[in-house]
Amino acid sequence: MSGCHCDDTASTLSQAQDASRRRVLWAVLGINAALFVGEFTAGWWADSSALQADSLDSLGDAGVYALSLAVVGGSLRQRNGAAVVKGLLQGLFGLLVLAEVVRRLLTGAEPLAPLMAGAAAIALLANLACFGLLMRFRGEDLNMRSVWLCSRNDLASNAGVIAAAGIVALTGSAWPDTAVGLLIAVLFLHTSWQVLREAWPGWRHPAEPCTKETAP
């Protein structure tokens, strides 16, 4: 009788399961890469902190999905290591967004509400598609859970940008755009902490594989 208690996430993935994960990850990677280009351009044109912060979120997610692809079917330590890198990337982008918010506060900005809302609405539809594709993988292991968390955050970010655009249009003030940019930065940092808290122990001390014990 075996005396080893293995975690479910350490089990070997079948080739069919790996292929399914890869197809979904390639799809959401492509969507987020395209969103980064579109949102960053629109954010620059609209002079919007919130929209540019959201574009960095898409860029970060594309990197996250690329890492996830690299470790699909890998060992538990490899998957936890990828999750650690993702957590660090989320933290880095959070700090970059904070720096951009501060810069715009110092220099002043007059965001274009219609362009903000239009770009964020397109991004919301695209991220809803990503969220749906990733939903069934969210509980499988930390690697896929971290990917799903990124997708969930995207929806919140897009909704925040749309809300900010509406308030900017109503008030003629830039502060809602700045506030949403700040909230997106906080969301980045919170996700970073959440993923690192779960992944770091598993990377430092991965569960030992089961070995079959035979009676003497």
CSV table of C-alpha atoms in Angstrom, one decimal:
chain,number,residue,atom,x,y,z
A,1,MET,CA,0.0,0.0,0.0
A,2,SER,CA,1.4,3.4,-0.9
A,3,GLY,CA,2.2,5.8,2.0
A,4,CYS,CA,2.6,8.9,-0.3
A,5,HIS,CA,-0.2,11.5,-0.5
A,6,CYS,CA,0.1,13.2,-3.9
A,7,ASP,CA,-1.5,16.5,-4.8
A,8,ASP,CA,-3.9,16.4,-7.7
A,9,THR,CA,-1.9,19.0,-9.6
A,10,ALA,CA,1.2,16.8,-9.6
A,11,SER,CA,-0.6,14.1,-11.7
A,12,THR,CA,0.7,13.5,-15.3
A,13,LEU,CA,-1.4,15.2,-17.9
A,14,SER,CA,-2.6,13.3,-21.0
A,15,GLN,CA,-1.5,14.3,-24.4
A,16,ALA,CA,-5.1,15.1,-25.3
A,17,GLN,CA,-5.4,17.4,-22.3
A,18,ASP,CA,-2.1,19.1,-23.1
A,19,ALA,CA,-3.2,19.7,-26.7
A,20,SER,CA,-6.5,21.3,-25.5
A,21,ARG,CA,-4.7,23.6,-23.2
A,22,ARG,CA,-2.2,24.7,-25.8
A,23,ARG,CA,-4.9,25.5,-28.3
A,24,VAL,CA,-6.8,27.7,-25.8
A,25,LEU,CA,-3.6,29.4,-24.7
A,26,TRP,CA,-2.5,30.2,-28.2
A,27,ALA,CA,-5.9,31.7,-28.9
A,28,VAL,CA,-5.9,33.9,-25.9
A,29,LEU,CA,-2.3,34.9,-26.4
A,30,GLY,CA,-3.1,36.1,-29.9
A,31,ILE,CA,-6.2,38.0,-28.7
A,32,ASN,CA,-4.2,39.8,-26.0
A,33,ALA,CA,-1.3,40.7,-28.3
A,34,ALA,CA,-3.7,42.3,-30.7
A,35,LEU,CA,-5.5,44.1,-27.8
A,36,PHE,CA,-2.2,45.5,-26.6
A,37,VAL,CA,-1.4,47.1,-29.9
A,38,GLY,CA,-4.9,48.5,-30.4
A,39,GLU,CA,-5.4,49.7,-26.8
A,40,PHE,CA,-2.0,51.3,-26.5
A,41,THR,CA,-2.4,53.2,-29.7
A,42,ALA,CA,-5.9,54.3,-28.7
A,43,GLY,CA,-4.7,55.2,-25.2
A,44,TRP,CA,-1.9,57.3,-26.6
A,45,TRP,CA,-4.3,59.0,-29.1
A,46,ALA,CA,-7.0,59.6,-26.4
A,47,ASP,CA,-4.4,60.7,-23.8
A,48,SER,CA,-5.9,58.2,-21.4
A,49,SER,CA,-4.0,56.7,-18.4
A,50,ALA,CA,-6.7,54.1,-17.8
A,51,LEU,CA,-6.7,52.9,-21.4
A,52,GLN,CA,-2.9,52.7,-21.6
A,53,ALA,CA,-2.9,50.9,-18.2
A,54,ASP,CA,-5.4,48.4,-19.7
A,55,SER,CA,-3.2,47.9,-22.7
A,56,LEU,CA,-0.2,47.0,-20.5
A,57,ASP,CA,-2.5,44.5,-18.8
A,58,SER,CA,-3.1,42.9,-22.2
A,59,LEU,CA,0.7,42.8,-22.9
A,60,GLY,CA,1.3,41.3,-19.5
A,61,ASP,CA,-1.3,38.7,-20.1
A,62,ALA,CA,0.3,37.8,-23.5
A,63,GLY,CA,3.5,37.1,-21.6
A,64,VAL,CA,1.6,35.1,-19.0
A,65,TYR,CA,0.0,32.9,-21.7
A,66,ALA,CA,3.4,32.4,-23.4
A,67,LEU,CA,4.9,31.2,-20.1
A,68,SER,CA,1.9,28.9,-19.5
A,69,LEU,CA,2.4,27.4,-23.0
A,70,ALA,CA,6.0,26.7,-22.1
A,71,VAL,CA,5.2,24.6,-19.1
A,72,VAL,CA,2.0,22.8,-20.2
A,73,GLY,CA,2.6,19.1,-19.3
A,74,GLY,CA,5.7,20.0,-17.3
A,75,SER,CA,6.6,19.1,-13.8
A,76,LEU,CA,4.9,20.6,-10.8
A,77,ARG,CA,8.0,22.6,-10.0
A,78,GLN,CA,8.2,24.0,-13.5
A,79,ARG,CA,4.5,25.0,-13.4
A,80,ASN,CA,4.9,26.7,-10.0
A,81,GLY,CA,8.1,28.4,-11.3
A,82,ALA,CA,6.2,29.8,-14.2
A,83,ALA,CA,3.5,31.0,-11.8
A,84,VAL,CA,6.2,32.8,-9.8
A,85,VAL,CA,7.5,34.6,-12.9
A,86,LYS,CA,3.9,35.6,-13.8
A,87,GLY,CA,3.4,37.0,-10.3
A,88,LEU,CA,6.6,39.1,-10.7
A,89,LEU,CA,5.4,40.3,-14.1
A,90,GLN,CA,2.1,41.4,-12.7
A,91,GLY,CA,3.9,43.3,-9.9
A,92,LEU,CA,6.2,45.0,-12.5
A,93,PHE,CA,3.3,46.1,-14.6
A,94,GLY,CA,1.5,47.4,-11.6
A,95,LEU,CA,4.5,49.6,-10.7
A,96,LEU,CA,4.8,50.8,-14.4
A,97,VAL,CA,1.1,51.8,-14.4
A,98,LEU,CA,1.6,53.7,-11.1
A,99,ALA,CA,4.5,55.6,-12.6
A,100,GLU,CA,2.4,56.5,-15.7
A,101,VAL,CA,-0.5,57.7,-13.4
A,102,VAL,CA,1.9,60.0,-11.5
A,103,ARG,CA,3.4,61.3,-14.7
A,104,ARG,CA,0.0,62.3,-16.1
A,105,LEU,CA,-0.9,63.9,-12.8
A,106,LEU,CA,2.2,66.1,-13.0
A,107,THR,CA,1.9,66.9,-16.7
A,108,GLY,CA,-1.9,67.1,-17.0
A,109,ALA,CA,-4.1,65.2,-19.4
A,110,GLU,CA,-7.4,65.7,-21.3
A,111,PRO,CA,-8.7,62.2,-22.2
A,112,LEU,CA,-11.0,61.7,-25.2
A,113,ALA,CA,-14.0,59.9,-23.7
A,114,PRO,CA,-15.6,58.5,-26.9
A,115,LEU,CA,-12.3,56.9,-28.0
A,116,MET,CA,-11.7,55.6,-24.5
A,117,ALA,CA,-15.2,54.0,-24.4
A,118,GLY,CA,-15.0,52.5,-27.9
A,119,ALA,CA,-11.6,50.9,-27.4
A,120,ALA,CA,-12.5,49.5,-24.0
A,121,ALA,CA,-15.8,48.1,-25.2
A,122,ILE,CA,-14.0,46.2,-28.0
A,123,ALA,CA,-11.5,45.0,-25.4
A,124,LEU,CA,-14.3,43.9,-23.1
A,125,LEU,CA,-15.9,41.7,-25.8
A,126,ALA,CA,-12.5,40.2,-26.7
A,127,ASN,CA,-11.7,39.4,-23.0
A,128,LEU,CA,-15.2,37.9,-22.5
A,129,ALA,CA,-14.2,35.4,-25.2
A,130,CYS,CA,-10.9,34.7,-23.4
A,131,PHE,CA,-12.7,34.3,-20.1
A,132,GLY,CA,-15.1,31.8,-21.6
A,133,LEU,CA,-12.2,29.8,-23.2
A,134,LEU,CA,-10.3,29.6,-20.0
A,135,MET,CA,-13.2,29.0,-17.6
A,136,ARG,CA,-13.0,25.2,-17.7
A,137,PHE,CA,-9.3,25.1,-16.8
A,138,ARG,CA,-9.4,27.4,-13.8
A,139,GLY,CA,-9.4,24.7,-11.2
A,140,GLU,CA,-6.9,22.3,-12.7
A,141,ASP,CA,-3.5,23.6,-11.4
A,142,LEU,CA,-1.9,26.9,-10.3
A,143,ASN,CA,-0.5,27.5,-13.7
A,144,MET,CA,-3.9,27.5,-15.4
A,145,ARG,CA,-5.5,29.2,-12.4
A,146,SER,CA,-3.1,32.2,-12.6
A,147,VAL,CA,-4.0,32.5,-16.3
A,148,TRP,CA,-7.7,32.5,-15.4
A,149,LEU,CA,-7.1,35.2,-12.7
A,150,CYS,CA,-5.5,37.4,-15.4
A,151,SER,CA,-8.5,37.0,-17.6
A,152,ARG,CA,-10.9,37.8,-14.8
A,153,ASN,CA,-8.9,41.0,-14.0
A,154,ASP,CA,-9.1,42.0,-17.6
A,155,LEU,CA,-12.9,42.2,-17.5
A,156,ALA,CA,-12.8,44.4,-14.4
A,157,SER,CA,-10.3,46.7,-16.0
A,158,ASN,CA,-12.3,47.0,-19.2
A,159,ALA,CA,-15.5,47.8,-17.2
A,160,GLY,CA,-13.6,50.4,-15.2
A,161,VAL,CA,-12.3,52.1,-18.3
A,162,ILE,CA,-15.8,52.3,-19.8
A,163,ALA,CA,-17.2,53.7,-16.5
A,164,ALA,CA,-14.4,56.3,-16.4
A,165,ALA,CA,-15.1,57.3,-20.0
A,166,GLY,CA,-18.7,57.9,-19.1
A,167,ILE,CA,-17.8,60.0,-16.1
A,168,VAL,CA,-15.2,62.0,-18.1
A,169,ALA,CA,-17.8,62.7,-20.7
A,170,LEU,CA,-20.4,63.9,-18.1
A,171,THR,CA,-18.0,66.0,-15.9
A,172,GLY,CA,-15.3,67.1,-18.4
A,173,SER,CA,-12.8,66.2,-15.7
A,174,ALA,CA,-9.8,63.9,-16.1
A,175,TRP,CA,-9.8,62.6,-12.6
A,176,PRO,CA,-12.0,59.5,-13.3
A,177,ASP,CA,-9.4,58.4,-15.9
A,178,THR,CA,-6.6,58.8,-13.4
A,179,ALA,CA,-8.6,57.0,-10.7
A,180,VAL,CA,-9.2,54.0,-12.9
A,181,GLY,CA,-5.6,53.9,-13.9
A,182,LEU,CA,-4.7,53.8,-10.2
A,183,LEU,CA,-7.2,51.0,-9.5
A,184,ILE,CA,-5.8,48.9,-12.4
A,185,ALA,CA,-2.4,49.3,-10.9
A,186,VAL,CA,-3.7,48.2,-7.5
A,187,LEU,CA,-5.4,45.2,-9.2
A,188,PHE,CA,-2.0,44.3,-10.8
A,189,LEU,CA,-0.3,44.4,-7.4
A,190,HIS,CA,-3.0,42.4,-5.6
A,191,THR,CA,-2.9,39.7,-8.3
A,192,SER,CA,0.9,39.6,-8.0
A,193,TRP,CA,0.8,39.1,-4.3
A,194,GLN,CA,-2.0,36.4,-4.6
A,195,VAL,CA,-0.1,34.4,-7.2
A,196,LEU,CA,3.3,34.7,-5.5
A,197,ARG,CA,1.8,33.6,-2.2
A,198,GLU,CA,0.5,30.4,-3.7
A,199,ALA,CA,3.3,29.6,-6.1
A,200,TRP,CA,6.4,30.5,-4.1
A,201,PRO,CA,6.1,27.6,-1.5
A,202,GLY,CA,5.3,25.1,-4.3
A,203,TRP,CA,8.4,26.2,-6.3
A,204,ARG,CA,10.7,26.1,-3.3
A,205,HIS,CA,9.4,22.8,-1.9
A,206,PRO,CA,7.6,20.9,-4.6
A,207,ALA,CA,5.6,17.8,-3.6
A,208,GLU,CA,7.6,14.6,-3.9
A,209,PRO,CA,6.3,12.1,-6.5
A,210,CYS,CA,4.6,9.0,-5.2
A,211,THR,CA,6.8,5.9,-5.0
A,212,LYS,CA,5.2,2.5,-4.7
A,213,GLU,CA,6.2,0.8,-1.5
A,214,THR,CA,6.4,-2.9,-1.3
A,215,ALA,CA,5.9,-5.0,1.8
A,216,PRO,CA,9.0,-6.7,3.1
